[in-house]
Amino acid sequence: MAQKKLTVGGRQITVTAAGHVSLPEGMTTVPRGAFRRHTSIVSVTCPRSLVAIDSEAFLGCASLTAIHLPSRLASIGDCAFFQCSALVRVAVPTTVKTVGAAAFLGCSSLASIQFHHPASLATIGAAAFLGCGSLTAVALPASTASLDTAAFAGCRALAKATFPPGITSVGFGSFRLTSLSQVALPTTAEIRDAFPASTAVNRIAPARMRAQDRLLFLYNGVLAYKRCRPGLVNWLERVQITQGAYGPDGAARKRDRDAFESDFGPSPRSDPPPPTPAAAISSEVSSL
């Protein structure tokens, strides 16, 4: 195969005869659709200056097996590596804050996702890793707060998933059609019909409640926990009231169980009904 010349973002880019692309230093963004369906590309080296890979940048690059993501990269756009079916592994730098919707959808050979620590990643978009059938395990970094709809759906070989204690939401169908037998999640996380019916979901209470501001639970002049939303503190087992825990009238509060009515022991928890997935993602999930 002869080498090719491409124009990307006003720059001349060479695809070597072996299918390698080396993006030039000083380039900060791979533009939307820059290498869309260039099936001759086998590997890509990114410069340290790169901070963003835009939507559909490498969509349909079916021969792409390897890409080195640089240490300053902040975002991976929607469908950035959509159906890069030969891609084997991805190492996500600590600086990446978002992985867009369908970013790696259909990367059927993807066997390894490594999140470097300490991570900045907060959100994984809808269907981001949908249909990555070779993926066997994933360990989400401590910074991860939420997974959107169908994030890892259809990863049929996925048998192990590790969640951080601070995760707050696992979206509808996030792990549909996987091989997970059990998972552990904090009681504070919302789970929206995320797992197969056969998956045992173990709910873990927070290790301890952090000290809070003395007026955090002030409600209608009452300094107590008794009006907290049901389920919010259902894991509360004991309370230690420190000096300075007084009512607004300056009198010491009653320091017994009555002041924390309804906050001890289990209380029923009802998750909100699952949202309706967007039509495109729903179509992808139903086709698995």
XYZ file of C-alpha atoms in Angstrom:
288
model
C 0.000 0.000 0.000
C 1.374 3.400 -0.990
C 1.469 6.221 1.538
C -1.335 8.779 1.517
C -1.541 12.497 2.231
C -4.496 13.889 4.160
C -5.403 17.425 5.154
C -6.623 17.600 8.748
C -7.331 20.922 10.424
C -5.268 22.714 7.796
C -2.281 20.412 8.344
C -0.785 17.830 6.013
C -0.911 14.379 7.584
C 0.829 11.330 6.145
C -0.545 7.810 6.351
C 2.487 5.586 5.812
C 2.507 2.496 3.652
C 2.279 0.465 6.867
C -0.817 2.387 7.964
C 0.801 4.523 10.677
C -0.242 8.123 11.412
C 1.875 10.483 13.508
C -0.026 13.655 14.400
C 2.221 16.752 14.527
C 3.316 18.484 17.729
C 1.318 21.658 18.316
C -1.944 20.056 17.229
C -4.502 20.494 20.033
C -7.628 18.920 18.548
C -8.433 16.078 16.196
C -11.385 17.670 14.347
C -14.804 16.108 13.933
C -14.719 13.304 11.375
C -11.032 13.931 10.579
C -10.205 10.279 9.840
C -13.745 8.988 9.408
C -13.738 5.565 7.739
C -10.070 5.655 6.741
C -9.760 1.892 6.859
C -6.061 1.909 5.928
C -5.040 3.413 9.301
C -3.509 0.808 11.626
C -1.912 2.890 14.394
C -1.874 6.512 15.578
C 0.642 8.444 17.669
C -0.715 11.636 19.248
C 1.387 14.657 20.267
C 1.658 15.856 23.873
C -0.134 19.056 22.819
C -3.398 17.222 22.043
C -6.269 18.051 24.450
C -9.390 16.918 22.562
C -10.532 14.206 20.188
C -13.748 15.483 18.629
C -16.871 13.556 17.650
C -16.464 10.859 14.990
C -12.736 11.629 14.645
C -11.815 7.980 14.000
C -15.301 6.583 13.346
C -15.223 3.391 11.303
C -11.411 3.043 11.188
C -11.837 -0.710 11.069
C -8.099 -1.520 10.846
C -7.016 0.689 13.768
C -5.378 -1.564 16.352
C -3.493 0.907 18.564
C -3.570 4.566 19.581
C -1.491 6.303 22.221
C -3.568 8.925 24.076
C -1.377 11.770 25.408
C -1.108 12.913 29.015
C -2.916 16.255 28.455
C -6.009 14.859 26.744
C -9.187 16.211 28.378
C -12.079 14.827 26.316
C -13.023 11.984 23.995
C -15.998 13.010 21.867
C -19.192 11.212 20.883
C -18.572 8.306 18.476
C -14.850 9.167 18.429
C -13.837 5.511 17.947
C -17.240 4.149 16.887
C -16.841 0.685 15.319
C -13.043 0.625 15.415
C -13.432 -3.122 15.470
C -9.693 -3.964 15.509
C -8.793 -1.735 18.480
C -7.372 -3.973 21.215
C -6.619 -1.753 24.221
C -7.106 1.795 25.471
C -5.250 3.604 28.258
C -7.207 6.660 29.429
C -4.955 9.430 30.822
C -5.576 11.024 34.224
C -6.616 14.296 32.561
C -9.645 12.934 30.669
C -12.857 14.291 32.217
C -15.475 12.925 29.813
C -15.895 9.939 27.535
C -18.669 10.801 25.094
C -21.732 8.858 24.006
C -20.934 5.835 21.819
C -17.243 6.784 21.962
C -16.094 3.154 21.688
C -19.361 1.542 20.595
C -18.814 -1.624 18.584
C -15.085 -1.952 19.339
C -15.505 -5.707 19.346
C -11.791 -6.530 19.843
C -11.311 -4.156 22.782
C -10.035 -6.401 25.580
C -8.517 -3.861 27.981
C -9.496 -0.424 29.301
C -7.018 1.107 31.725
C -7.829 4.275 33.650
C -4.672 5.958 34.905
C -4.735 7.321 38.473
C -5.418 9.784 39.953
C -8.197 10.181 37.412
C -10.334 13.195 36.505
C -13.048 11.196 34.743
C -16.509 12.131 36.037
C -18.927 10.783 33.427
C -19.041 7.942 30.927
C -21.565 8.708 28.196
C -24.497 6.690 26.895
C -23.476 3.510 25.062
C -19.817 4.546 25.373
C -18.571 0.936 25.407
C -21.682 -0.800 24.107
C -20.915 -4.015 22.238
C -17.257 -4.313 23.294
C -17.571 -8.079 23.286
C -13.945 -8.901 24.185
C -13.868 -6.848 27.389
C -13.667 -9.098 30.469
C -13.131 -6.635 33.341
C -13.371 -2.930 34.104
C -12.288 -0.956 37.168
C -13.806 2.516 37.212
C -11.590 5.217 38.730
C -12.421 6.897 42.049
C -13.481 10.093 40.285
C -16.354 8.448 38.382
C -19.705 9.890 39.451
C -22.083 8.495 36.839
C -22.581 6.064 33.985
C -25.131 6.994 31.348
C -27.638 4.721 29.616
C -26.249 1.432 28.239
C -22.635 2.456 28.938
C -21.322 -1.136 28.961
C -24.334 -2.975 27.533
C -23.608 -5.919 25.272
C -20.115 -6.521 26.672
C -20.932 -10.209 26.791
C -17.563 -11.350 28.182
C -17.569 -8.766 30.982
C -17.420 -10.765 34.219
C -15.977 -8.236 36.668
C -16.796 -4.574 37.290
C -15.406 -2.503 40.160
C -17.197 0.679 41.215
C -15.818 3.575 43.271
C -17.471 4.433 46.617
C -18.430 7.886 45.361
C -20.451 6.808 42.329
C -23.950 8.319 42.422
C -25.746 6.962 39.358
C -25.616 3.845 37.186
C -27.827 4.461 34.173
C -30.599 2.361 32.695
C -29.292 -0.800 31.026
C -25.651 0.111 31.692
C -24.630 -3.544 32.027
C -27.381 -5.282 30.086
C -26.246 -8.465 28.313
C -23.031 -8.930 30.289
C -21.649 -11.886 32.263
C -21.590 -10.157 35.655
C -22.613 -12.548 38.423
C -22.325 -10.023 41.246
C -21.369 -6.405 41.871
C -20.920 -4.181 44.930
C -22.255 -0.636 44.976
C -22.716 2.014 47.685
C -26.227 2.417 49.081
C -26.150 6.044 47.979
C -25.950 5.161 44.253
C -29.077 5.184 42.091
C -29.381 2.013 40.018
C -31.783 2.319 37.108
C -32.404 -1.272 36.014
C -28.728 -1.350 35.114
C -27.894 -5.045 35.517
C -29.129 -8.399 34.187
C -31.711 -10.093 36.391
C -29.170 -12.800 37.238
C -26.671 -10.325 38.721
C -26.515 -10.159 42.530
C -26.217 -6.513 43.571
C -24.643 -6.037 46.997
C -25.304 -2.648 48.572
C -22.487 -1.322 50.775
C -23.092 1.329 53.431
C -20.582 4.172 53.644
C -17.696 3.367 55.994
C -18.563 6.325 58.164
C -20.549 9.518 58.110
C -18.403 12.593 57.816
C -18.767 15.396 60.337
C -21.260 17.944 59.037
C -21.889 21.604 59.662
C -24.026 22.253 62.756
C -26.789 23.902 60.691
C -26.804 21.391 57.829
C -30.078 19.814 58.928
C -31.793 22.952 60.232
C -35.443 22.769 59.199
C -38.172 25.043 60.573
C -36.011 25.847 63.588
C -35.400 22.211 64.500
C -31.772 21.117 64.624
C -32.089 17.370 64.102
C -32.034 14.633 61.478
C -35.670 13.610 61.838
C -36.834 15.415 58.698
C -34.199 13.934 56.377
C -35.601 12.372 53.229
C -36.436 8.662 53.847
C -33.636 6.452 52.598
C -31.018 9.202 52.667
C -29.585 8.107 56.005
C -31.031 4.610 56.335
C -27.523 3.332 57.073
C -27.147 5.544 60.172
C -26.270 3.321 63.146
C -25.069 5.681 65.821
C -24.745 9.380 66.458
C -22.201 11.299 68.464
C -23.256 14.853 69.281
C -20.286 17.111 69.851
C -19.952 20.359 71.750
C -21.779 23.176 70.055
C -24.768 21.034 69.004
C -27.433 23.411 70.255
C -30.764 24.648 69.028
C -31.284 28.138 67.630
C -32.638 29.264 71.022
C -29.249 28.522 72.622
C -30.545 25.576 74.669
C -28.908 22.188 74.467
C -30.835 19.779 72.277
C -32.349 16.609 73.646
C -29.605 14.040 73.124
C -31.406 10.786 72.689
C -32.833 8.555 70.017
C -36.033 10.605 69.697
C -34.102 13.459 68.089
C -33.198 11.123 65.241
C -36.613 9.590 64.679
C -36.897 7.384 61.575
C -33.190 7.502 60.835
C -32.137 4.217 62.467
C -32.322 0.821 60.826
C -33.480 -0.041 57.323
C -36.059 2.045 55.544
C -37.711 1.259 52.229
C -35.986 2.658 49.163
C -37.625 3.044 45.806
C -35.600 3.918 42.761
C -37.178 6.183 40.145
C -38.549 4.483 37.019
C -35.964 3.984 34.297
C -35.783 6.704 31.659
C -36.579 5.920 28.053
C -33.269 5.575 26.157
C -32.735 7.723 23.101
C -33.987 6.060 19.933
C -30.554 5.477 18.446
C -29.127 3.852 21.552
C -32.285 1.816 22.088
C -31.923 0.451 18.568
C -28.305 -0.541 19.203
C -29.162 -2.278 22.482
C -32.105 -4.201 21.043
C -29.960 -5.473 18.188
C -27.454 -7.163 20.525
